[in-house]
Coordinates of N, CA and C in Angstrom, one line a residue:
X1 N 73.7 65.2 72.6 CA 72.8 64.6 71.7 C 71.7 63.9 72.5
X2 N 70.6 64.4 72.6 CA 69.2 63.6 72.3 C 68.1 63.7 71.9
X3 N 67.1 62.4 71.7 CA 66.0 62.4 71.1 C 66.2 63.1 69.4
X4 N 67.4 62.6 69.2 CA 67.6 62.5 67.6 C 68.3 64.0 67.4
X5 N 68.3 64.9 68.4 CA 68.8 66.5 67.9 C 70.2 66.7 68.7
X6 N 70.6 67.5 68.4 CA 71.7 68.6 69.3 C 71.3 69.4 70.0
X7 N 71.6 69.5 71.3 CA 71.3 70.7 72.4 C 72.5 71.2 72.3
X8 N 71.9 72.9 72.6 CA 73.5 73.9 73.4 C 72.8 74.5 74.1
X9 N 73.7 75.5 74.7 CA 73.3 76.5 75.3 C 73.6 78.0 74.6
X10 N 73.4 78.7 74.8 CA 73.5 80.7 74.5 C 74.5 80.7 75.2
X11 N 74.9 81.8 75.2 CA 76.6 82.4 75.2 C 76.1 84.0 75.3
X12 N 76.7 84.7 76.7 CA 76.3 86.7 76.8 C 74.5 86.1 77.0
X13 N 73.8 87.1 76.5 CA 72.4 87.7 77.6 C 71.5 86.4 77.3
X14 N 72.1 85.6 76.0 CA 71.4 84.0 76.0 C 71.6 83.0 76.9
X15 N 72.5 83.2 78.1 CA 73.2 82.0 78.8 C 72.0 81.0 79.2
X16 N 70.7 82.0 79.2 CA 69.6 80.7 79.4 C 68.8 80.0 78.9
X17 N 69.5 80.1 78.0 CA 68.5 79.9 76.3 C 68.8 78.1 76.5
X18 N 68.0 77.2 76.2 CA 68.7 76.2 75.7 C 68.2 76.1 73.9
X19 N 68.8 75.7 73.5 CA 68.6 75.3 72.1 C 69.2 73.8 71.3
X20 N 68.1 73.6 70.3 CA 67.9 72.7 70.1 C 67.9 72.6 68.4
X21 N 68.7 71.6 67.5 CA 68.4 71.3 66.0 C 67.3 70.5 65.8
X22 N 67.2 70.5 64.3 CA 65.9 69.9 64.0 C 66.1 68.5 64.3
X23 N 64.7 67.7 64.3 CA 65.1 66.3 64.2 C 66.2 65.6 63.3
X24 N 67.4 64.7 63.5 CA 68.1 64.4 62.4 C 69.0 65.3 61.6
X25 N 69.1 66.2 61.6 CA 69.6 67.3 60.9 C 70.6 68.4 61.8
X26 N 71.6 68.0 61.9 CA 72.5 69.4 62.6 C 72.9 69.7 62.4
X27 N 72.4 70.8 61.0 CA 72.8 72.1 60.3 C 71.9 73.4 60.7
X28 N 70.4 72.5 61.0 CA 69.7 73.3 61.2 C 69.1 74.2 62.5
X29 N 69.0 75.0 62.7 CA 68.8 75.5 64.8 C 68.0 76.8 64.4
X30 N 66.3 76.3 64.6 CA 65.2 77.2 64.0 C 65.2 77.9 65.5
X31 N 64.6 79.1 65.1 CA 64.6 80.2 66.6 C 63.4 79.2 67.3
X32 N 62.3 78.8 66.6 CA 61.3 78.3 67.7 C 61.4 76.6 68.0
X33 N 62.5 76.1 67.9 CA 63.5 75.0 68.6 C 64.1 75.9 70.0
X34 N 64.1 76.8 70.7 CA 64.3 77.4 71.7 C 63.8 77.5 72.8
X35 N 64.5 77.4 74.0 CA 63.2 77.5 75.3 C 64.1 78.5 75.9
X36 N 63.8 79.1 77.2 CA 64.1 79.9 77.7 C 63.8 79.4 79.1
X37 N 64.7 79.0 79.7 CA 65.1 78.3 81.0 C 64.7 79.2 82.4
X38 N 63.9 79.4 83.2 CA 63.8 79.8 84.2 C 64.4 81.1 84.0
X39 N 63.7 82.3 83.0 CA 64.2 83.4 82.5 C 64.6 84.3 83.3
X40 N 64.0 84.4 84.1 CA 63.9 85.9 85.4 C 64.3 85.5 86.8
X41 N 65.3 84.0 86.6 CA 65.7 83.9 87.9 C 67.1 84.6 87.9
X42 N 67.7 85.2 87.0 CA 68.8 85.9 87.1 C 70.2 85.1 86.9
X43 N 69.9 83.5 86.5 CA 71.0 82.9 86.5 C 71.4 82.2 85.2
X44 N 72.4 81.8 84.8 CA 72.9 81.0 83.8 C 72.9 79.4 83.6
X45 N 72.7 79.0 82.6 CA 72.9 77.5 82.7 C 74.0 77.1 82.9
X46 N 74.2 76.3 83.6 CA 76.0 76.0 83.9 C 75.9 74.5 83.3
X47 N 75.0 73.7 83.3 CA 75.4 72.7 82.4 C 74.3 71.9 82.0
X48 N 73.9 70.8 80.8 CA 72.7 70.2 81.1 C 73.1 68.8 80.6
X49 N 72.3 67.9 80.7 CA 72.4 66.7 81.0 C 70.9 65.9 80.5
X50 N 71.1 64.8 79.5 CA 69.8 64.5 79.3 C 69.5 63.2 80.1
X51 N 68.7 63.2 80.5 CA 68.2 62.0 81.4 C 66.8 61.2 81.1
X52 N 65.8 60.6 81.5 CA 64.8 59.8 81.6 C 63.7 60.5 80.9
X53 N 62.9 59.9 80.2 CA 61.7 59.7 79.6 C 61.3 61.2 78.9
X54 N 62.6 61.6 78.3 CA 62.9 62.7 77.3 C 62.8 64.3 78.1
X55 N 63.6 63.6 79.2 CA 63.8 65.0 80.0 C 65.2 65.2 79.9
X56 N 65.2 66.6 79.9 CA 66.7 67.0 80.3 C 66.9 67.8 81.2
X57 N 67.8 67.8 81.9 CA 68.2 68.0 83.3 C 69.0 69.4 83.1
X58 N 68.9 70.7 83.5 CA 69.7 72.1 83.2 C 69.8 72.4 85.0
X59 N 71.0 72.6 84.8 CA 71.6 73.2 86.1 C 72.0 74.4 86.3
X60 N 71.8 75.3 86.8 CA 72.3 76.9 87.3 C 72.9 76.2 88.6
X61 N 73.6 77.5 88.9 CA 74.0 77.7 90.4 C 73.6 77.2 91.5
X62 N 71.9 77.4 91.7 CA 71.9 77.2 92.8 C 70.4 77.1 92.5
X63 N 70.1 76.2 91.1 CA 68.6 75.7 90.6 C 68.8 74.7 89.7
X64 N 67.9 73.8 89.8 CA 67.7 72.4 88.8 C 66.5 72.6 88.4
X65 N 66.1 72.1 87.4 CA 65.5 72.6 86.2 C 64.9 71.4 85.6
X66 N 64.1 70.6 84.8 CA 64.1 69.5 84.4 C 63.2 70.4 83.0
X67 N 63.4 69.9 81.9 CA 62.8 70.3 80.6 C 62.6 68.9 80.0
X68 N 61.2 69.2 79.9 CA 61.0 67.8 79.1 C 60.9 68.3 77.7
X69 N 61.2 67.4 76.8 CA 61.5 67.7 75.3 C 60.7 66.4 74.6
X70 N 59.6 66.6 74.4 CA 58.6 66.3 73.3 C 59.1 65.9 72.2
X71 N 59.6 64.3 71.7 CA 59.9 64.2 70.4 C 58.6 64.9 69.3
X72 N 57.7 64.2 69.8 CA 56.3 64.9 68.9 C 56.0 66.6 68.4
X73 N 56.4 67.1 69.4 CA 55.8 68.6 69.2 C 56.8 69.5 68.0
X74 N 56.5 69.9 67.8 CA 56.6 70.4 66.0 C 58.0 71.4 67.0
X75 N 57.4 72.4 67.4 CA 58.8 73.4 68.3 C 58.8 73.2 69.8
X76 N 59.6 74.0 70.3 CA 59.5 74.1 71.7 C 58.8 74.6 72.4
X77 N 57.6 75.5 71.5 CA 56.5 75.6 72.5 C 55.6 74.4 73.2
X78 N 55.7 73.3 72.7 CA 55.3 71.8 72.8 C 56.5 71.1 74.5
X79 N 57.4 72.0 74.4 CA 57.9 71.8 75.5 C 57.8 71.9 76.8
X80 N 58.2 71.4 78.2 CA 57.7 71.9 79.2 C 58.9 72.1 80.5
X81 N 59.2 73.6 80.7 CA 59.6 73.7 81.9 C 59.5 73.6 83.7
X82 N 60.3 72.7 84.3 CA 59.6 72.5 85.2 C 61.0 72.6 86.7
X83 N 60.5 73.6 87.6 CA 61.8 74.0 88.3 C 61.6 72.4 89.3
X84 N 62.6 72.2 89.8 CA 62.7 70.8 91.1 C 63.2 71.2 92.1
X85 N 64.4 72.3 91.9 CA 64.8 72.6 93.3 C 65.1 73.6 93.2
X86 N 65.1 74.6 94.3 CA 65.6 76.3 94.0 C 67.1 76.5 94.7
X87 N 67.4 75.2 95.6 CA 68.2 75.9 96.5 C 69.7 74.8 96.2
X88 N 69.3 74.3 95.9 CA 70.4 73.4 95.0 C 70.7 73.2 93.6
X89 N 72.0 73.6 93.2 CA 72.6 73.7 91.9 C 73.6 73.0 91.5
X90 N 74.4 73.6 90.5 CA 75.9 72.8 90.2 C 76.8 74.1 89.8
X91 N 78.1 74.1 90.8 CA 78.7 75.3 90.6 C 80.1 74.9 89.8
X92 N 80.0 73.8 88.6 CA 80.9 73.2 87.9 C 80.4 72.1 87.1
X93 N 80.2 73.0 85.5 CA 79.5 72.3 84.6 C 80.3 71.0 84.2
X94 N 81.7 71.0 84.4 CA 82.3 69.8 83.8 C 82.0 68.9 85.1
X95 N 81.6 68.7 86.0 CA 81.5 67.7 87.3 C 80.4 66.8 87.1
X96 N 79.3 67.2 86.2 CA 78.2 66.7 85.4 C 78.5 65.5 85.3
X97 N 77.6 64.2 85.3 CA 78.0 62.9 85.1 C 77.0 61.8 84.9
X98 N 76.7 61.6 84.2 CA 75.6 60.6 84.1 C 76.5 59.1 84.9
X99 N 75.6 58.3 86.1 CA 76.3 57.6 86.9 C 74.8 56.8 86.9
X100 N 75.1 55.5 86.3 CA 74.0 53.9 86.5 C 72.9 55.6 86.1
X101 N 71.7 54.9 87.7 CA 70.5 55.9 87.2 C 70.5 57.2 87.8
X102 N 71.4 57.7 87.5 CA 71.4 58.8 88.6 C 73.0 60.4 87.8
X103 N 72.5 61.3 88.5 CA 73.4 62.0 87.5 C 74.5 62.8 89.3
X104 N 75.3 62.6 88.9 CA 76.5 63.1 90.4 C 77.0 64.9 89.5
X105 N 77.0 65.1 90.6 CA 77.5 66.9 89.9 C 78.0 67.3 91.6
X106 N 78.8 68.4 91.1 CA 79.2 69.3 92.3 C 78.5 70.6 92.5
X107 N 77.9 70.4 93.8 CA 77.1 71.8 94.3 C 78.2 72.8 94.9
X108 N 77.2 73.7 95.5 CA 78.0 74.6 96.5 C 78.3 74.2 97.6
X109 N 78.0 72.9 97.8 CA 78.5 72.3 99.6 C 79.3 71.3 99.4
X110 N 79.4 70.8 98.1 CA 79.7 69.0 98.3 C 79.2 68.8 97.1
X111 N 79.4 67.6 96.5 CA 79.0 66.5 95.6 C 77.4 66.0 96.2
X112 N 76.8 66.2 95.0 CA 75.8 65.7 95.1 C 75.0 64.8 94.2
X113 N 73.9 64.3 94.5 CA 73.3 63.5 93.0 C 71.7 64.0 93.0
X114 N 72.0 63.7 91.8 CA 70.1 64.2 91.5 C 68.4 63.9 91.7
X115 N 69.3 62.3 92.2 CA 67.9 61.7 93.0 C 67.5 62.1 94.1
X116 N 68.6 62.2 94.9 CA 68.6 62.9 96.0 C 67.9 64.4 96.4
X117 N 68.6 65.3 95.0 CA 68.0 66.0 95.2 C 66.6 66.6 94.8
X118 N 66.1 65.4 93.9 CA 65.0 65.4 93.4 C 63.8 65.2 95.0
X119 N 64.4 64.4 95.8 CA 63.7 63.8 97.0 C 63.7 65.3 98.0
X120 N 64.4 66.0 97.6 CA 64.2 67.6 98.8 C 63.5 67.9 98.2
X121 N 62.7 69.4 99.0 CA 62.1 70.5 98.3 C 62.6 71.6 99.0
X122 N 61.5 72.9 98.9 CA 62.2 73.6 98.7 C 62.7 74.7 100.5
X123 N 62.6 73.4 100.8 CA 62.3 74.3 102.6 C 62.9 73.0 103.5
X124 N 63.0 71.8 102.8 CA 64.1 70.8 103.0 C 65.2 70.6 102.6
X125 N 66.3 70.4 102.6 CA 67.5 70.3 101.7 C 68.2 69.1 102.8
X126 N 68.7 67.7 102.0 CA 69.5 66.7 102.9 C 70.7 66.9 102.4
X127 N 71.8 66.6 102.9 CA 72.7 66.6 103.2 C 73.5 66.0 101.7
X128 N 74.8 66.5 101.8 CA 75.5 66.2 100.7 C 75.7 64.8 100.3
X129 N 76.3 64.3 99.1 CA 76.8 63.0 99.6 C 78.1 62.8 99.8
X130 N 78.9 63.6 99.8 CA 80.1 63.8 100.0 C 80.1 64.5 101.9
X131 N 78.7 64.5 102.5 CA 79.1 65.0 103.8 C 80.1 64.1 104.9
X132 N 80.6 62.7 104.5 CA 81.7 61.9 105.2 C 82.8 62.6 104.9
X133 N 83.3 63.4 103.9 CA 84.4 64.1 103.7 C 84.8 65.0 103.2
X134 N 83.6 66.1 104.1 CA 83.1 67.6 104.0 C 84.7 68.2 104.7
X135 N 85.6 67.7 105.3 CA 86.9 68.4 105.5 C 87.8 68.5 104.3
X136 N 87.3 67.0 103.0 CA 88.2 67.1 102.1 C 88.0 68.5 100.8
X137 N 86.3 68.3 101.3 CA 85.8 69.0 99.9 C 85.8 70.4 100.6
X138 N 86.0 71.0 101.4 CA 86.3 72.4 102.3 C 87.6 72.5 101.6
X139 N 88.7 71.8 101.1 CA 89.8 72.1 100.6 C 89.7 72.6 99.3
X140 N 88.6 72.4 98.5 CA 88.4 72.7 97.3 C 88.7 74.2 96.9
X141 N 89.9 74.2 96.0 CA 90.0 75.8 95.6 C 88.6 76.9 95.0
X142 N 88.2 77.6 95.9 CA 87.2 77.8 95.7 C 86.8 78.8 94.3
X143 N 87.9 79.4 93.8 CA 88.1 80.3 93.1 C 88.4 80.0 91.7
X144 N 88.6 78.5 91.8 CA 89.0 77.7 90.2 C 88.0 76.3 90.1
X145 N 86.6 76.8 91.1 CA 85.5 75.9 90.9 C 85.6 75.2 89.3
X146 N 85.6 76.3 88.7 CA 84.8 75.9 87.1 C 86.1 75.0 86.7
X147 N 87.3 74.7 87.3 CA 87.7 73.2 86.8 C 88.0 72.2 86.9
X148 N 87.0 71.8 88.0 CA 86.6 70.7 88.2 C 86.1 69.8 86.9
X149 N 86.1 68.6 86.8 CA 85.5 67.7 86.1 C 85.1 66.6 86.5
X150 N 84.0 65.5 86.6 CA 83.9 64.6 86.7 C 83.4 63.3 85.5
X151 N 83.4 62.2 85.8 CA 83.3 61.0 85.0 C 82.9 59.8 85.8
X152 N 81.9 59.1 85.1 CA 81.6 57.8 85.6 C 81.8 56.9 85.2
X153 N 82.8 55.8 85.4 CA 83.6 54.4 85.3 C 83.0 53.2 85.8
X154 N 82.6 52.2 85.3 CA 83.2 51.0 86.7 C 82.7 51.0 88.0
X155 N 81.3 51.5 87.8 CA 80.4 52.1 89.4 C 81.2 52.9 90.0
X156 N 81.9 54.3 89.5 CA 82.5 55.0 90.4 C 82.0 55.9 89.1
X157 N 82.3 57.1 90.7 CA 82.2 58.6 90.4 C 83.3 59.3 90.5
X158 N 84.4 59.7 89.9 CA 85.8 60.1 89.6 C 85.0 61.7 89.7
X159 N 85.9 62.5 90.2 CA 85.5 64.3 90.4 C 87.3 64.7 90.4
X160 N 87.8 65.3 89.7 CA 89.4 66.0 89.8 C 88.7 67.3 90.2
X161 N 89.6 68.0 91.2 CA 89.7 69.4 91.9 C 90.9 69.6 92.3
X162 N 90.7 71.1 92.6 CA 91.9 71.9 92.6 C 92.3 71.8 94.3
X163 N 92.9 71.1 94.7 CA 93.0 71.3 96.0 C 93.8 72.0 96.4
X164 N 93.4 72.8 97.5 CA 94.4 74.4 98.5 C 94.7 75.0 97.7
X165 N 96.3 75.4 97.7 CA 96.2 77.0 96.2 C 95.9 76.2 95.2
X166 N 95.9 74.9 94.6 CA 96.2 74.2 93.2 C 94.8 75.2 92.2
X167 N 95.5 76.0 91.3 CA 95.3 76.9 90.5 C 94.5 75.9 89.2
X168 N 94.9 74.4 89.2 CA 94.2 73.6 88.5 C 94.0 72.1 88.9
X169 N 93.4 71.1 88.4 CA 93.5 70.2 89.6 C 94.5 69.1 89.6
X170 N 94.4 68.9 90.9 CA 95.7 68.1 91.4 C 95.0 67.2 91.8
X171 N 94.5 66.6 92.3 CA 93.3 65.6 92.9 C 92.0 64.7 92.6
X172 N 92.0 63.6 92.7 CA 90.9 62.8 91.5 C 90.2 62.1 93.1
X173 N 88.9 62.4 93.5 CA 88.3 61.7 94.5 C 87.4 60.6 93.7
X174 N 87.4 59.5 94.6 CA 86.7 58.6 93.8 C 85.9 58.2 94.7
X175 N 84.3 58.1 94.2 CA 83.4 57.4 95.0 C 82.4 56.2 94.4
X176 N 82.0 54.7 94.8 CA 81.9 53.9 94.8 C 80.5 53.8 94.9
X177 N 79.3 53.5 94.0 CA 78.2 54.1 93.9 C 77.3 52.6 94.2
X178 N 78.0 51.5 94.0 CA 77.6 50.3 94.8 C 77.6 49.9 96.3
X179 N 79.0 50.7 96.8 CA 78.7 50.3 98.1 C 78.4 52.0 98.9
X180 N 78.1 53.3 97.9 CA 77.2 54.3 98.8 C 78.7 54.8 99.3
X181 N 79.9 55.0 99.2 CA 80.8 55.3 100.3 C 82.1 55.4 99.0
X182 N 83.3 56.7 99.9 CA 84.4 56.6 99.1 C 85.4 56.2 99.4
X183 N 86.0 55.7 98.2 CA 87.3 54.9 98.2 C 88.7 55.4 98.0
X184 N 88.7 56.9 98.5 CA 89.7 57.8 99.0 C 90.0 58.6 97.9
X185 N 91.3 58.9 97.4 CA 91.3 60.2 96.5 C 92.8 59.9 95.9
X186 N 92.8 60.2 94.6 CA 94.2 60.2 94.1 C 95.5 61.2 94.0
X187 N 96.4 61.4 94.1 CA 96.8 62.7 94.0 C 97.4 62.8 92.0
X188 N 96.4 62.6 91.5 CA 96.4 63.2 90.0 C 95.4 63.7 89.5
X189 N 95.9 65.1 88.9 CA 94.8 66.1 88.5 C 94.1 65.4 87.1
X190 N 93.2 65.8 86.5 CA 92.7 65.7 85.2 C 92.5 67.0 84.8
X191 N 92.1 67.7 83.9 CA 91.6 68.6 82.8 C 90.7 68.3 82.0
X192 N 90.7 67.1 82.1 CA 89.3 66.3 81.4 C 89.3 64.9 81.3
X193 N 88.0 64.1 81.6 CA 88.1 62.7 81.9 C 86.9 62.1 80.5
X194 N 87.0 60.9 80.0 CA 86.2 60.3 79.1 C 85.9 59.2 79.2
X195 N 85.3 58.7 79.1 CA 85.3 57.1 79.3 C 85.5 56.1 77.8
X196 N 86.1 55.4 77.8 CA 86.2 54.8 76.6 C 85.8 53.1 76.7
X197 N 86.4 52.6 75.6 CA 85.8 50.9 75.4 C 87.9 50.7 75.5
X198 N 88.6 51.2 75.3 CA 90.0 50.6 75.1 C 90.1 49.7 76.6
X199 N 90.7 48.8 76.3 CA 90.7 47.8 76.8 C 92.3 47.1 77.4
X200 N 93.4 47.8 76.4 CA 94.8 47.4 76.6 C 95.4 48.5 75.8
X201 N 96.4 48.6 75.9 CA 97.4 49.7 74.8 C 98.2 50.8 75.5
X202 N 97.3 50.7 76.9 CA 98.4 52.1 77.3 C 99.6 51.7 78.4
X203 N 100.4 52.3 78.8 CA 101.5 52.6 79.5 C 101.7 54.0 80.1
X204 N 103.0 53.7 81.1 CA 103.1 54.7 82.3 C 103.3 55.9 80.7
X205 N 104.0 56.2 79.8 CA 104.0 57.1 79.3 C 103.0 57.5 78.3
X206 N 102.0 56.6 78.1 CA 100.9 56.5 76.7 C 100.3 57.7 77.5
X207 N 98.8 57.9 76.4 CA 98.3 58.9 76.5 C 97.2 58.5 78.1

């Protein structure tokens, strides 16, 4: 949800479609509510994420994307496409995370965040921020990328992966966005993380 509508994405030869309902209304999803995301770069949106001053953040493989979305403009032609980086992506839409001001996702090297890589171009690329424990994230099952998930808590960035053969994830790394550095790794997988307001209620066997 932003700026009052519902975003998706396309599904088959639309994977790059993003789409959008009317203002206030999520029954409705007019064809010219539609953008078409970096169409001829050959890739799929793997996840999006809305961010700052009615942008939203679309990630492919191995491209970021920023679409700004015009409350004002009647359709999406009022909208504007704008690529940020070509050589850095997110190869795990659930890893997506909105974190304080800044969005953490997993690339193809490592964990990365968006400021950062908003600060490369296209013939510079810095380093991960997970490069202190580029031997842990080398363990990542490479083959069950897509289930990964991440979440932002409590100034931390939580990421579950599949480590060595783990066919799903076994592993919760947590990193600490106040002091820049991580605070080691858990051995419990997630399938999916949320953040909530509960406060007391649970136990070793609750949910």
């Amino acid at each position: 949800q932003f700026t009052n509508r519902l975003f998706a994405v396309g599904t088959g030869d639309n994977r790059n479609t993003l789409y959008a309902s009317d203002i206030l209304d999520a029954e409705i999803w007019k064809s010219t509510n539609s953008i078409i995301v970096g169409g001829d770069d050959g890739q799929d949106i793997v996840a999006i994420q809305p961010f700052f001053n009615y942008e939203m953040i679309v990630f492919k493989p191995s491209k970021i994307y920023i679409v700004t979305v015009d409350p004002t403009a009647t359709t999406a032609a009022g909208w504007t496409v704008r690529l940020v980086n070509d050589r850095i992506g997110c190869v795990a839409g659930g890893s997506v995370a909105y974190a304080g001001k800044d969005v953490f996702f997993l690339a193809n090297d490592g964990i990365r965040s968006l400021a950062r890589s908003l600060a490369d171009d296209y013939f510079v690329v810095g380093v991960p921020v997970s490069e202190a424990i580029k031997d842990l994230i080398a363990r990542i099952n490479r083959n069950f990328l897509g289930k990964c998930v991440g979440q932002f808590h409590n100034n931390r960035y939580y990421l579950s992966v599949p480590l060595d053969s783990a066919v799903v994830n076994s592993h919760t790394i947590v990193y600490n966005l106040l002091f820049s550095a991580f605070e080691g790794y858990w051995g419990i997988g997630a399938s999916a993380m949320y953040e909530t307001n509960f406060s007391a209620g649970y136990n070793t066997t609750g949910p």
